[in-house]
Coordinates of C-alpha atoms and ligand atoms in Angstrom, one line a residue:
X1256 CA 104.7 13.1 263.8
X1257 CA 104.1 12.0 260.2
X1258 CA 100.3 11.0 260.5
X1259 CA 99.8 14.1 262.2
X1260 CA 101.6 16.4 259.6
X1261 CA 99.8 14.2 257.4
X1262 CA 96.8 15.3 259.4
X1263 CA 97.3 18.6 259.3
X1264 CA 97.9 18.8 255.7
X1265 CA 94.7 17.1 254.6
X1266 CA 91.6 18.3 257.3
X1267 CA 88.6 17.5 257.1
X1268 CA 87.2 20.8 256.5
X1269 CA 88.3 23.0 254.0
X1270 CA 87.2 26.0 251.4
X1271 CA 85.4 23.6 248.4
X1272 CA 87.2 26.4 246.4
X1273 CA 90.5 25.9 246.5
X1274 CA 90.2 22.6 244.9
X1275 CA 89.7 23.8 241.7
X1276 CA 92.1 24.4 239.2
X1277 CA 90.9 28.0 238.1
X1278 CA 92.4 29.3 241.7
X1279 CA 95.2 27.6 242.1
X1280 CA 96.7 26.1 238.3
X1281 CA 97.2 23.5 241.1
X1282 CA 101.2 24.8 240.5
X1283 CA 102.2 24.3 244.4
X1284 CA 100.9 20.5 244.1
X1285 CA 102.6 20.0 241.1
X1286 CA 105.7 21.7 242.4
X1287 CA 105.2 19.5 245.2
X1288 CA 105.2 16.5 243.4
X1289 CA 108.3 17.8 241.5
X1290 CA 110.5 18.1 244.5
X1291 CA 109.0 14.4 245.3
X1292 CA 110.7 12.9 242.0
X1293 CA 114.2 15.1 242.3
X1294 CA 114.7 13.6 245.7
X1295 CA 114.1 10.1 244.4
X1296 CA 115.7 10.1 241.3
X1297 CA 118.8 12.2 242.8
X1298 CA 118.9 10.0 245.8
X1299 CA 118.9 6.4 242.7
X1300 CA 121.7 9.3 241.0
X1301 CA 123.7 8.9 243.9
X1302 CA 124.7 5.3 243.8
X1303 CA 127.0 6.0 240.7
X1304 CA 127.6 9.4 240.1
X1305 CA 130.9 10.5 241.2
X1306 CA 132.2 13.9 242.2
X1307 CA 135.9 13.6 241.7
X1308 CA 137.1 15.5 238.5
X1309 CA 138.7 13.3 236.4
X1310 CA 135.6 10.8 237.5
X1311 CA 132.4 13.0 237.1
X1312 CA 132.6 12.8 233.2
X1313 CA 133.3 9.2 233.1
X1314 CA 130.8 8.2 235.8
X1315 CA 127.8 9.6 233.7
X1316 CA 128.8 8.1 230.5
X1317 CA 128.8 5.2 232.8
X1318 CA 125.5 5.8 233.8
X1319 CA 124.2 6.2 230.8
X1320 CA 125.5 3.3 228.9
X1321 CA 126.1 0.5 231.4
X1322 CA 123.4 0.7 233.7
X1323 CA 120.0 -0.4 233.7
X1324 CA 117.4 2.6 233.0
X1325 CA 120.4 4.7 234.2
X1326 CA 119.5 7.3 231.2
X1327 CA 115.9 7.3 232.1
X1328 CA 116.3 8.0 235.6
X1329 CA 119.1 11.1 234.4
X1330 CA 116.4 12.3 232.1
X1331 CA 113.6 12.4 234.8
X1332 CA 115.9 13.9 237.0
X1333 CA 116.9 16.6 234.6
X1334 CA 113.2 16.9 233.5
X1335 CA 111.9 17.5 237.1
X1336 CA 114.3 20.3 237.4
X1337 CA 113.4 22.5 234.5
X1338 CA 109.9 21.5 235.0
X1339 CA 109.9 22.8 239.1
X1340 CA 111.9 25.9 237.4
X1341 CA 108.7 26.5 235.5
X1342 CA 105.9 25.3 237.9
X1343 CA 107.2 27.1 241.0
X1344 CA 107.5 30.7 238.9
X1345 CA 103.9 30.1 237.8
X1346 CA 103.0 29.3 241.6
X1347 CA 104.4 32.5 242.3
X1348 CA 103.1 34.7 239.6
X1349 CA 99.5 32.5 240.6
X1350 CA 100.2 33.9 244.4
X1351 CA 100.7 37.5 243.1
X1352 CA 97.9 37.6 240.8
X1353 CA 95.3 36.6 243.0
X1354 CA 96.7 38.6 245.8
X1355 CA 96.7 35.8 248.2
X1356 CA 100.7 37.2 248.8
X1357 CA 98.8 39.9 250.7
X1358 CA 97.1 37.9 253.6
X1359 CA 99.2 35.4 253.4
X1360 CA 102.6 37.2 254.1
X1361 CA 104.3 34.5 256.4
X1362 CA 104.2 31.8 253.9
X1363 CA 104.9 34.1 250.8
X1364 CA 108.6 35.1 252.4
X1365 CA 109.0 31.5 253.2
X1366 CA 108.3 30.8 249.3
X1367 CA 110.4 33.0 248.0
X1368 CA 113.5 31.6 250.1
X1369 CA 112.3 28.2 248.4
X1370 CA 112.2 29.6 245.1
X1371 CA 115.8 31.4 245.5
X1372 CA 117.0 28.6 246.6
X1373 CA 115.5 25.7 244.1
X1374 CA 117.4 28.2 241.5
X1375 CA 120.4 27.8 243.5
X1376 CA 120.0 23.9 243.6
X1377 CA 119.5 23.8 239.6
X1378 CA 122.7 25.9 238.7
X1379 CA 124.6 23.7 241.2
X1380 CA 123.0 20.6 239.6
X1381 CA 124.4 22.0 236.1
X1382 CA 127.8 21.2 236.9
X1383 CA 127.3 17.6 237.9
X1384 CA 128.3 15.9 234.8
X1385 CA 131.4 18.1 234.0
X1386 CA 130.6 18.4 230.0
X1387 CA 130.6 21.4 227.9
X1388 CA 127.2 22.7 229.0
X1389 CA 127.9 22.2 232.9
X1390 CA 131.6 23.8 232.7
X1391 CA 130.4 26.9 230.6
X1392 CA 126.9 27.2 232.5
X1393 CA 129.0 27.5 236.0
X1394 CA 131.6 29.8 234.3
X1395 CA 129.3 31.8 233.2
X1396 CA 126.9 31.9 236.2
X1397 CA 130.1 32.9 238.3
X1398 CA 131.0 36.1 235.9
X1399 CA 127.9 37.3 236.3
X1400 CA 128.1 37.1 239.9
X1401 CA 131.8 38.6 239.9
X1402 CA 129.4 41.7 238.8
X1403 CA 128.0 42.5 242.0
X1404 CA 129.4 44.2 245.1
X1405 CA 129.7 40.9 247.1
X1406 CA 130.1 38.5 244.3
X1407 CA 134.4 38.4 244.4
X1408 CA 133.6 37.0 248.3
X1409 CA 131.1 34.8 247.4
X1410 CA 133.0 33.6 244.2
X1411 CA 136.0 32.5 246.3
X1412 CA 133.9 30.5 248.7
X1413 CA 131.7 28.4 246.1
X1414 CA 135.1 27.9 243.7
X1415 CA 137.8 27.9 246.1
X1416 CA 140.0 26.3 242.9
X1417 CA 138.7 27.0 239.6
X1418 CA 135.0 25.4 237.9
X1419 CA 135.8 22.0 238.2
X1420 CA 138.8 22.2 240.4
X1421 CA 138.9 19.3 243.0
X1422 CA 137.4 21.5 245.9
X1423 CA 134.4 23.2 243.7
X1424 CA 133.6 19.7 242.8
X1425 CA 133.2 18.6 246.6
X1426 CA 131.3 22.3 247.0
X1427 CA 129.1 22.0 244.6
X1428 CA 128.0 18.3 245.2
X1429 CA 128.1 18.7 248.8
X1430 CA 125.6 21.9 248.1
X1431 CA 123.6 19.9 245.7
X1432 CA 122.7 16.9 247.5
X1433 CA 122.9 17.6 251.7
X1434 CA 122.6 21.6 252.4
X1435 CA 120.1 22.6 249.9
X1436 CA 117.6 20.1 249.9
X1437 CA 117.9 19.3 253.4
X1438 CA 117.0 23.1 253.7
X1439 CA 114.1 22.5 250.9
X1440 CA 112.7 19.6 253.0
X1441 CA 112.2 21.9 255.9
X1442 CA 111.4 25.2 254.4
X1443 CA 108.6 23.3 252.2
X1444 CA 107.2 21.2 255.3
X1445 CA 107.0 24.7 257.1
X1446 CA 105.5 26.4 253.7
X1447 CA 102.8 23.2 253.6
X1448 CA 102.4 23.2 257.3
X1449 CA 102.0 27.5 257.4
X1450 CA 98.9 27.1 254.6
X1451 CA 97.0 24.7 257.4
X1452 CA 97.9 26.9 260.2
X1453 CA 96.7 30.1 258.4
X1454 CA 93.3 28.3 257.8
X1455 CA 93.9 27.1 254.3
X1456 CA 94.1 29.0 250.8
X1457 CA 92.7 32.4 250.7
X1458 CA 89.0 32.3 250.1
X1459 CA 87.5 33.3 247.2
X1460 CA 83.9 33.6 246.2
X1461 CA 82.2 30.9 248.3
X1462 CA 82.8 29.9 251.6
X1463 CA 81.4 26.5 251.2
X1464 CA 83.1 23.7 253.2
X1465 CA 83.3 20.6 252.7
X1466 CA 83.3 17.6 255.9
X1467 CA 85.2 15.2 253.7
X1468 CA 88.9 15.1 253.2
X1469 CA 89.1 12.1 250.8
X1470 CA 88.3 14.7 247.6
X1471 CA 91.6 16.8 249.0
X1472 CA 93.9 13.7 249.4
X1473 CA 92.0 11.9 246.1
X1474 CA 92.9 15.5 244.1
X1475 CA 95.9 15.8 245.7
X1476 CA 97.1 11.5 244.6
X1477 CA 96.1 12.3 241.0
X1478 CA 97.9 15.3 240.3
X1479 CA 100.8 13.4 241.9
X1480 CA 100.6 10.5 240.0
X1481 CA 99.7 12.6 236.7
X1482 CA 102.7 14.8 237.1
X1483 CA 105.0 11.3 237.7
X1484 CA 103.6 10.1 234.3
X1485 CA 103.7 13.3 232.2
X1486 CA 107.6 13.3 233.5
X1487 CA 108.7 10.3 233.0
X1488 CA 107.1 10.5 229.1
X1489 CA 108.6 14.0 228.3
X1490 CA 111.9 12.5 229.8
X1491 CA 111.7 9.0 227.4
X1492 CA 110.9 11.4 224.5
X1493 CA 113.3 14.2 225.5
X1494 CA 117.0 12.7 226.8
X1495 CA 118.7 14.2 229.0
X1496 CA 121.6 16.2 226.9
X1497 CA 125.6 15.0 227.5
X1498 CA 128.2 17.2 225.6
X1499 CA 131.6 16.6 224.8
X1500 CA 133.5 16.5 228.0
X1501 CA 134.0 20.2 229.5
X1502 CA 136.4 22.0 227.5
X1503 CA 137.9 25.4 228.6
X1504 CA 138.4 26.4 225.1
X1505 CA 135.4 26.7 223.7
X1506 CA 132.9 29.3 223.5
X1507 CA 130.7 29.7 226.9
X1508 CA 126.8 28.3 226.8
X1509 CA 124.9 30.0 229.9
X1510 CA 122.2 28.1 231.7
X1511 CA 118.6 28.8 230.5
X1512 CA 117.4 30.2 233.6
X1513 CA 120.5 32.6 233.9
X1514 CA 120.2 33.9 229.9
X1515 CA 117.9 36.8 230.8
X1516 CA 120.6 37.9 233.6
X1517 CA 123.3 37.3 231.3
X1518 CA 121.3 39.4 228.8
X1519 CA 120.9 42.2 230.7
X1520 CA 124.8 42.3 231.7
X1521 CA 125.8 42.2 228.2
X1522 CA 124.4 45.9 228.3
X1523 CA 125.5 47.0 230.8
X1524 CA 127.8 44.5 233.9
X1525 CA 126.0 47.6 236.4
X1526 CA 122.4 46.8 235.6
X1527 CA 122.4 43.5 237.0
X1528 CA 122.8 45.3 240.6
X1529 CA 119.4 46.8 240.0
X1530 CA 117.9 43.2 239.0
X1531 CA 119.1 42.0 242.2
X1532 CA 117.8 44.8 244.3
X1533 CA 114.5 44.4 242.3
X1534 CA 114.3 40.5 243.0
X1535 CA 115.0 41.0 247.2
X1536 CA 112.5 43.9 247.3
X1537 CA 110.0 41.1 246.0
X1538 CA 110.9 39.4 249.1
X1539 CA 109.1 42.3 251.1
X1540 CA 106.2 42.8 248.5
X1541 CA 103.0 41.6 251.8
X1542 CA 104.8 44.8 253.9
X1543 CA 103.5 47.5 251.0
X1544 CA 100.3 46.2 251.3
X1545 CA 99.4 45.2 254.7
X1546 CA 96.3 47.1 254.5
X1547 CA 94.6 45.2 251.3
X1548 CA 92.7 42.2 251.9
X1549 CA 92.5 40.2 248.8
X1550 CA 89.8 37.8 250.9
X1551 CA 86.7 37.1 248.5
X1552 CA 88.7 38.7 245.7
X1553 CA 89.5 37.1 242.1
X1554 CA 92.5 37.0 239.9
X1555 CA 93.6 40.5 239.0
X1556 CA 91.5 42.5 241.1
X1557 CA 91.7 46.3 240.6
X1558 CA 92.7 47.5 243.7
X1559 CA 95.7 45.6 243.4
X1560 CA 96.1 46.4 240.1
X1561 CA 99.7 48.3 240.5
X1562 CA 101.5 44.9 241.6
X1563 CA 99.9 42.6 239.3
X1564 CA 100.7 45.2 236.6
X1565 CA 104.6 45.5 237.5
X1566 CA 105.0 42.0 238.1
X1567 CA 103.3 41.4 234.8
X1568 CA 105.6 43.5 232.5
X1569 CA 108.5 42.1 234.9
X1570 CA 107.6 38.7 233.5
X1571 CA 107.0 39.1 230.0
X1572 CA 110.4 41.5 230.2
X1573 CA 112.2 38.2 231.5
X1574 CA 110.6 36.0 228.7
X1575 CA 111.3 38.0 226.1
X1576 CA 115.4 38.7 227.5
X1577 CA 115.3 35.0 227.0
X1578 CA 114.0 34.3 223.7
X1579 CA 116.5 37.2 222.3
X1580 CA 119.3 35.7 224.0
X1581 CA 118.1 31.8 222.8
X1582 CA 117.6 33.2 219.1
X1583 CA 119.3 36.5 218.8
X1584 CA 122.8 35.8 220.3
X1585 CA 125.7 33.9 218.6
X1586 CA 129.2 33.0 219.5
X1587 CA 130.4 35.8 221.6
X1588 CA 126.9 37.0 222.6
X1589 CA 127.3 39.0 218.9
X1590 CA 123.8 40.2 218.3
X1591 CA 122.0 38.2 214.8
X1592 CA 119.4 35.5 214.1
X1593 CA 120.4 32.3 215.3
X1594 CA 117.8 30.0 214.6
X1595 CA 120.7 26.7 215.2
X1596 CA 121.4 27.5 218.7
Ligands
HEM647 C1 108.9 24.1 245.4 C2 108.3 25.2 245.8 C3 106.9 25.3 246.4 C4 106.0 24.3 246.7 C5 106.3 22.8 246.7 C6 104.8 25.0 247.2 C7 103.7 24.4 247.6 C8 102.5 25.0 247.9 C9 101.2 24.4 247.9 C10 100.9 22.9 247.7 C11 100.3 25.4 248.2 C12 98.7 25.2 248.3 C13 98.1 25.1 246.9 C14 98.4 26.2 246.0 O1 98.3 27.4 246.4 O2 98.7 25.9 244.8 C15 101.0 26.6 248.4 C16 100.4 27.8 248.8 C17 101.1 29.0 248.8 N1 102.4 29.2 248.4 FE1 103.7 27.8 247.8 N2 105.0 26.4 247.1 C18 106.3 26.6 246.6 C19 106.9 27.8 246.3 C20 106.3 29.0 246.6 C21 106.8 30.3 246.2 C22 108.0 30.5 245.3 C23 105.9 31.3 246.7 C24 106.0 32.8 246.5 C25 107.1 33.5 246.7 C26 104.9 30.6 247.4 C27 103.9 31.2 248.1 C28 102.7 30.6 248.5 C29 101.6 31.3 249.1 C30 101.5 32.8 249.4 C31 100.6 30.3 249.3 C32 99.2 30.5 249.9 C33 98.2 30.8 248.7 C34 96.8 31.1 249.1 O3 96.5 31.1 250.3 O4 96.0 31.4 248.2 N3 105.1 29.2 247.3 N4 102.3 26.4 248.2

């Protein structure tokens, strides 16, 4: 079964195109590669990290200071997950802005469960080491959630007892390392499988083919190995962060992925129910355009120039939500310039 997914993945005769990096920012492979070194540094994680309360703490300052390259391999694992954060947004904005979402319908739906759910896997992953960071990132993930219709329900079930009661601990570690990524394995075979099946990437300006599969497996090795590298440097460079153990008291520190969100709640709790309903409509964005057909087309073609736009100003609206709450928000989201966040 694996030679033939294997198979299947890497044909002999594919669009010469779609190797190069000006259609694709290569951002799926990458992302690829990404979910490649979370498994196996999560999976080396495993052998010491504990999910017991009063142990979680304890077990990464273990970890850290008693086991060989235990740091490193903490790092890398903390590294991958911003970086597939990153990467798999760009994959999607790539997806949008080429129109490829268009004629490709099947596998964009199944990308954006992936997506929804690697951002599920990350804030789950936050609370792992039960310092300040992880304790205030969950609190604060779960009052923004507390903010929609559903979120009271959905609260109860994910933190039965508290952030960092006995029970959310088993939750969110039984969430982080079985149900999600055994969902992520499969919905990413079927997204790598579906590209195949639909007859590869959406062509663009040539139709040239090539008879030889080693340039798409030889392409496909680098950027893997690259992206290894590039990881494992940022994460010697850039440690993984461990605060104080998690302290109820202090002031609350959202995750970086969630600050825009939390921004726009700060306005007004309400607005976030439009966000929400503006992020699942994305889900359905290949049914309002059925009848374009972005085939031979180029990044940013004009006659899909109302979705690129939108999704363009939705982006920079998201970037810039961040940076004002990274460097404009103090202690009790108070509105300044904080340069020492
Ligand atoms: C970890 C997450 C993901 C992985 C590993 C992944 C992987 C890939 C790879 C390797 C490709 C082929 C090369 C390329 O287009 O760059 C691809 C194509 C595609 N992906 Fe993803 N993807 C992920 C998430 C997403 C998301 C979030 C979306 C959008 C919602 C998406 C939609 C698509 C579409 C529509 C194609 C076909 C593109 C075309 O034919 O031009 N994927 N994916």
């Amino acid at each position: 079964l694996i030679s033939k997914f294997f198979l299947h993945l890497f044909p002999k005769k594919f669009y010469k195109d779609t190797l190069k990096f000006s259609k694709t920012l290569y951002a799926g492979i990458i992302s690829t590669a990404l979910f490649v070194t979370l498994a196996v540094t999560g999976f080396l994680l495993m052998f010491y990290y504990s999910p017991e309360t009063s142990m979680s703490y304890k077990s990464i300052i273990f970890l850290e200071e008693k086991v060989f390259s235990g740091a490193f391999i903490r790092a890398v694992h903390r590294m991958a997950s911003h970086g597939i954060l990153i990467f798999s947004a760009l994959h999607l904005l790539r997806t949008v802005f080429t129109g490829s979402y268009a004629s490709r319908g099947k596998n964009w739906k199944l990308g954006y469960i992936v997506f929804c759910l690697i951002i599920f896997e990350a804030y789950t992953g936050y609370l792992m080491p039960m310092d300040q960071l992880a304790y205030w990132a969950t609190v604060t993930g779960m009052e923004l959630m507390n903010t929609l219709p559903a979120g009271e329900i959905i609260k109860q079930i994910l933190i039965p007892d508290d952030v960092g009661g006995r029970l959310t601990m088993l939750r969110f570690f039984t969430l982080h390392i079985v149900l999600i990524p055994s969902l992520l394995v499969m919905l990413i075979s079927a997204h790598l499988y579906n590209i195949r099946r639909d007859g590869g990437l959406v062509k663009y300006s040539t139709t040239e083919k090539s008879d030889n599969n080693k340039r798409l497996i030889n392409t496909s090795l680098i950027i893997g190995i690259a992206v290894i590298i590039v990881t494992s440097v940022l994460a010697y460079i850039i440690k993984a962060p461990l605060d104080i153990a998690a302290d109820p008291a202090s002031p609350p520190n959202p995750a970086w992925f969630l600050l825009w969100i939390q921004e726009v709640v700060s306005w007004k709790a309400f607005y976030f129910n439009f966000t929400v309903i503006l992020m699942a409509a994305y889900y359905f964005l290949p049914n309002y355009r059925k009848n374009f057909s972005p085939d031979r087309s180029k990044w940013f073609s004009k006659e899909d120039m109302p979705v690129w736009i939108t999704t363009a100003i939705l982006t920079i609206t998201i970037i810039v939500l961040t940076v004002i709450a990274v460097y404009f928000r103090g202690e009790n989201w108070e509105f300044g310039l904080f340069l020492q966040q």
